[in-house]
Amino acid sequence: GNRCFFYFGSSAGTSHEWYNNTTVDKHGGSTNGTYIRILASVTVTGKNNVIYDGEDVDIAGTLTHSYSCYYSCTQTPSGGSNNITTDPAFYNYGANDFRLSSTSPCINTGTVVSGITDGYYGSNPDMGYYERGTPESGSDTLPTTSTTAQALASFTVTALQFDGTTAADYTGNIT
C-alpha cells in the first residue's frame, strides 16, 4: 500500500518535534493513509499539523499534540488541546492543491512555534504546511500560462517499503 508514515523511534533520540505538516491520503483503503507510530520511551510534541484521511495511530510512547486538524481519520490521537476535526477546506483537493482556501477553519487557529512560524500572517499562525497570505502560498488564483522557466533546484525522492526495498523514485525540478 501507499502510506505517509511518521515513525518516531529512539535511534535519533527520545524527544522529537513534529510541526506544521500537511498530509493527505488520496488512495483510500486499509493499507493506505497516514500512519503515526511512536515507540515506547519516545516523546513527540506535535503542533499545527493537518492530517486528512489518516488511517492508523500506534502510540506506545507519548504524544503531546495541540492546534492540529484531524479530518476524516479512522483513528485520531487521544488527548491534546485546541485540535479540530473539521474539513480543512483545501484550495483544490481534486488538483492536489493543499493550500488553505479563504474559508478554511485552519487559518489563524495554529499556535506560535519559535523558528517555525515566524512571520505568520493574521492573528495566529495557520495549521498545516502552507501559511495563507505568504508569497510562498500564492493567491487563490493559480497561473494558467507560464513563461520559460529555469530550474532553481532538482530533487529525487525515494519511497521505501517496510522491508527497506525501493518502491519508487520520484524526480523533479523546482522552478
CSV table of C-alpha atoms in Angstrom, one decimal:
chain,number,residue,atom,x,y,z
A,1,GLY,CA,0.0,0.0,0.0
A,2,ASN,CA,0.9,3.7,-0.1
A,3,ARG,CA,1.3,5.4,3.2
A,4,CYS,CA,2.6,8.6,4.7
A,5,PHE,CA,4.5,7.1,7.6
A,6,PHE,CA,5.5,9.2,10.6
A,7,TYR,CA,7.8,6.9,12.6
A,8,PHE,CA,9.3,8.3,15.8
A,9,GLY,CA,11.9,5.8,17.2
A,10,SER,CA,14.7,6.1,19.7
A,11,SER,CA,17.6,5.8,17.3
A,12,ALA,CA,17.5,9.6,16.7
A,13,GLY,CA,16.9,10.4,20.4
A,14,THR,CA,13.9,10.1,22.6
A,15,SER,CA,12.4,13.6,22.1
A,16,HIS,CA,11.0,14.7,18.8
A,17,GLU,CA,9.2,17.7,17.4
A,18,TRP,CA,6.5,17.5,14.7
A,19,TYR,CA,5.4,20.9,13.5
A,20,ASN,CA,3.4,22.4,10.6
A,21,ASN,CA,2.9,19.3,8.3
A,22,THR,CA,0.1,18.7,5.9
A,23,THR,CA,-0.5,15.0,4.9
A,24,VAL,CA,-3.3,13.8,2.6
A,25,ASP,CA,-4.3,10.2,1.7
A,26,LYS,CA,-5.9,10.2,-1.8
A,27,HIS,CA,-5.6,6.4,-2.4
A,28,GLY,CA,-8.0,5.1,0.2
A,29,GLY,CA,-8.2,1.6,1.6
A,30,SER,CA,-6.9,0.0,4.7
A,31,THR,CA,-3.3,-0.3,3.6
A,32,ASN,CA,-3.0,3.4,2.6
A,33,GLY,CA,-3.1,6.6,4.5
A,34,THR,CA,-1.2,8.4,7.2
A,35,TYR,CA,0.2,6.2,9.9
A,36,ILE,CA,1.7,7.6,13.1
A,37,ARG,CA,3.9,5.4,15.2
A,38,ILE,CA,5.6,6.4,18.4
A,39,LEU,CA,7.8,3.8,20.1
A,40,ALA,CA,7.9,3.3,23.9
A,41,SER,CA,10.1,5.8,25.8
A,42,VAL,CA,9.8,8.3,23.0
A,43,THR,CA,8.1,11.7,23.4
A,44,VAL,CA,6.8,13.7,20.5
A,45,THR,CA,5.5,17.2,20.6
A,46,GLY,CA,3.2,18.0,17.7
A,47,LYS,CA,1.6,21.3,16.8
A,48,ASN,CA,-0.1,22.9,13.8
A,49,ASN,CA,-0.4,19.7,11.7
A,50,VAL,CA,-3.2,18.8,9.2
A,51,ILE,CA,-3.9,15.1,8.7
A,52,TYR,CA,-6.5,14.4,6.1
A,53,ASP,CA,-7.9,10.8,5.8
A,54,GLY,CA,-5.5,9.3,8.4
A,55,GLU,CA,-5.6,5.6,8.9
A,56,ASP,CA,-3.6,4.3,11.9
A,57,VAL,CA,-2.3,5.6,15.2
A,58,ASP,CA,0.2,3.4,17.2
A,59,ILE,CA,1.4,5.3,20.2
A,60,ALA,CA,3.4,3.3,22.8
A,61,GLY,CA,5.3,6.5,23.8
A,62,THR,CA,3.9,9.9,24.5
A,63,LEU,CA,2.3,12.3,22.0
A,64,THR,CA,1.6,15.8,23.2
A,65,HIS,CA,-0.3,17.4,20.4
A,66,SER,CA,-2.2,20.7,20.0
A,67,TYR,CA,-3.6,23.1,17.5
A,68,SER,CA,-3.9,20.3,14.8
A,69,CYS,CA,-6.6,19.2,12.4
A,70,TYR,CA,-7.5,15.6,12.1
A,71,TYR,CA,-10.2,15.3,9.4
A,72,SER,CA,-11.8,12.0,8.2
A,73,CYS,CA,-9.4,9.9,10.2
A,74,THR,CA,-10.0,6.3,11.1
A,75,GLN,CA,-8.2,6.9,14.3
A,76,THR,CA,-7.3,10.2,16.0
A,77,PRO,CA,-4.7,10.5,18.7
A,78,SER,CA,-6.4,10.9,22.1
A,79,GLY,CA,-6.0,13.9,24.4
A,80,GLY,CA,-4.4,17.1,23.1
A,81,SER,CA,-5.8,20.6,23.2
A,82,ASN,CA,-7.2,23.0,20.6
A,83,ASN,CA,-7.4,20.3,18.0
A,84,ILE,CA,-10.2,20.3,15.4
A,85,THR,CA,-11.8,17.6,13.2
A,86,THR,CA,-13.4,19.9,10.6
A,87,ASP,CA,-12.7,19.7,6.9
A,88,PRO,CA,-9.6,21.8,6.4
A,89,ALA,CA,-11.1,23.2,3.1
A,90,PHE,CA,-8.1,22.9,0.8
A,91,TYR,CA,-7.9,25.3,-2.2
A,92,ASN,CA,-8.3,22.5,-4.7
A,93,TYR,CA,-8.2,19.0,-3.3
A,94,GLY,CA,-9.0,17.4,-6.7
A,95,ALA,CA,-6.0,19.1,-8.3
A,96,ASN,CA,-3.7,18.2,-5.4
A,97,ASP,CA,-3.5,21.8,-4.3
A,98,PHE,CA,-3.5,21.5,-0.5
A,99,ARG,CA,-3.1,25.2,0.3
A,100,LEU,CA,-5.8,26.5,2.6
A,101,SER,CA,-8.8,28.2,1.0
A,102,SER,CA,-10.1,31.5,2.3
A,103,THR,CA,-12.8,29.6,4.2
A,104,SER,CA,-10.5,27.1,5.9
A,105,PRO,CA,-11.0,26.6,9.7
A,106,CYS,CA,-7.2,26.1,9.9
A,107,ILE,CA,-6.5,29.8,9.2
A,108,ASN,CA,-5.3,31.7,12.2
A,109,THR,CA,-6.0,28.8,14.5
A,110,GLY,CA,-2.5,27.4,15.0
A,111,THR,CA,0.0,28.4,17.7
A,112,VAL,CA,3.4,30.1,17.6
A,113,VAL,CA,6.4,27.8,17.3
A,114,SER,CA,9.5,29.9,17.5
A,115,GLY,CA,11.8,29.4,14.5
A,116,ILE,CA,9.0,27.6,12.5
A,117,THR,CA,6.0,30.0,12.3
A,118,ASP,CA,8.0,33.3,12.5
A,119,GLY,CA,6.5,35.9,10.1
A,120,TYR,CA,3.0,34.5,10.0
A,121,TYR,CA,0.0,36.5,8.6
A,122,GLY,CA,-3.1,37.2,10.7
A,123,SER,CA,-3.8,36.9,14.4
A,124,ASN,CA,-2.1,33.4,14.7
A,125,PRO,CA,-0.2,31.0,12.5
A,126,ASP,CA,-2.2,28.6,10.3
A,127,MET,CA,-2.3,24.9,10.8
A,128,GLY,CA,-0.5,22.8,8.2
A,129,TYR,CA,2.4,23.4,5.9
A,130,TYR,CA,1.2,26.5,4.0
A,131,GLU,CA,0.7,29.8,5.7
A,132,ARG,CA,-2.1,31.6,3.9
A,133,GLY,CA,-1.1,35.1,2.7
A,134,THR,CA,2.6,34.5,2.4
A,135,PRO,CA,4.3,34.8,-1.0
A,136,GLU,CA,5.0,31.0,-0.8
A,137,SER,CA,1.3,30.2,-0.5
A,138,GLY,CA,0.4,32.3,-3.5
A,139,SER,CA,-3.0,33.7,-4.1
A,140,ASP,CA,-6.3,32.0,-4.7
A,141,THR,CA,-5.7,32.3,-8.5
A,142,LEU,CA,-3.2,29.9,-9.9
A,143,PRO,CA,-1.4,30.9,-13.1
A,144,THR,CA,-2.8,29.5,-16.3
A,145,THR,CA,0.2,30.3,-18.5
A,146,SER,CA,3.8,30.2,-17.9
A,147,THR,CA,6.9,31.8,-19.3
A,148,THR,CA,10.1,29.9,-19.9
A,149,ALA,CA,11.1,28.6,-16.5
A,150,GLN,CA,14.6,27.9,-15.4
A,151,ALA,CA,15.1,25.1,-12.8
A,152,LEU,CA,16.2,26.5,-9.4
A,153,ALA,CA,16.8,23.1,-7.9
A,154,SER,CA,16.3,19.4,-8.7
A,155,PHE,CA,15.3,16.7,-6.3
A,156,THR,CA,14.9,13.0,-6.1
A,157,VAL,CA,12.7,11.3,-3.5
A,158,THR,CA,13.0,7.6,-2.9
A,159,ALA,CA,10.0,5.8,-1.4
A,160,LEU,CA,10.9,2.7,0.6
A,161,GLN,CA,8.8,-0.3,1.5
A,162,PHE,CA,8.6,-1.6,5.1
A,163,ASP,CA,11.3,-4.2,4.3
A,164,GLY,CA,13.7,-1.4,3.1
A,165,THR,CA,13.4,-2.1,-0.6
A,166,THR,CA,12.8,0.7,-3.0
A,167,ALA,CA,9.2,1.1,-4.1
A,168,ALA,CA,9.7,4.1,-6.4
A,169,ASP,CA,11.9,7.1,-7.2
A,170,TYR,CA,10.4,10.4,-8.0
A,171,THR,CA,12.4,13.2,-9.6
A,172,GLY,CA,11.5,16.8,-10.4
A,173,ASN,CA,12.6,20.4,-10.7
A,174,ILE,CA,11.7,23.4,-8.6
A,175,THR,CA,11.2,26.4,-11.0
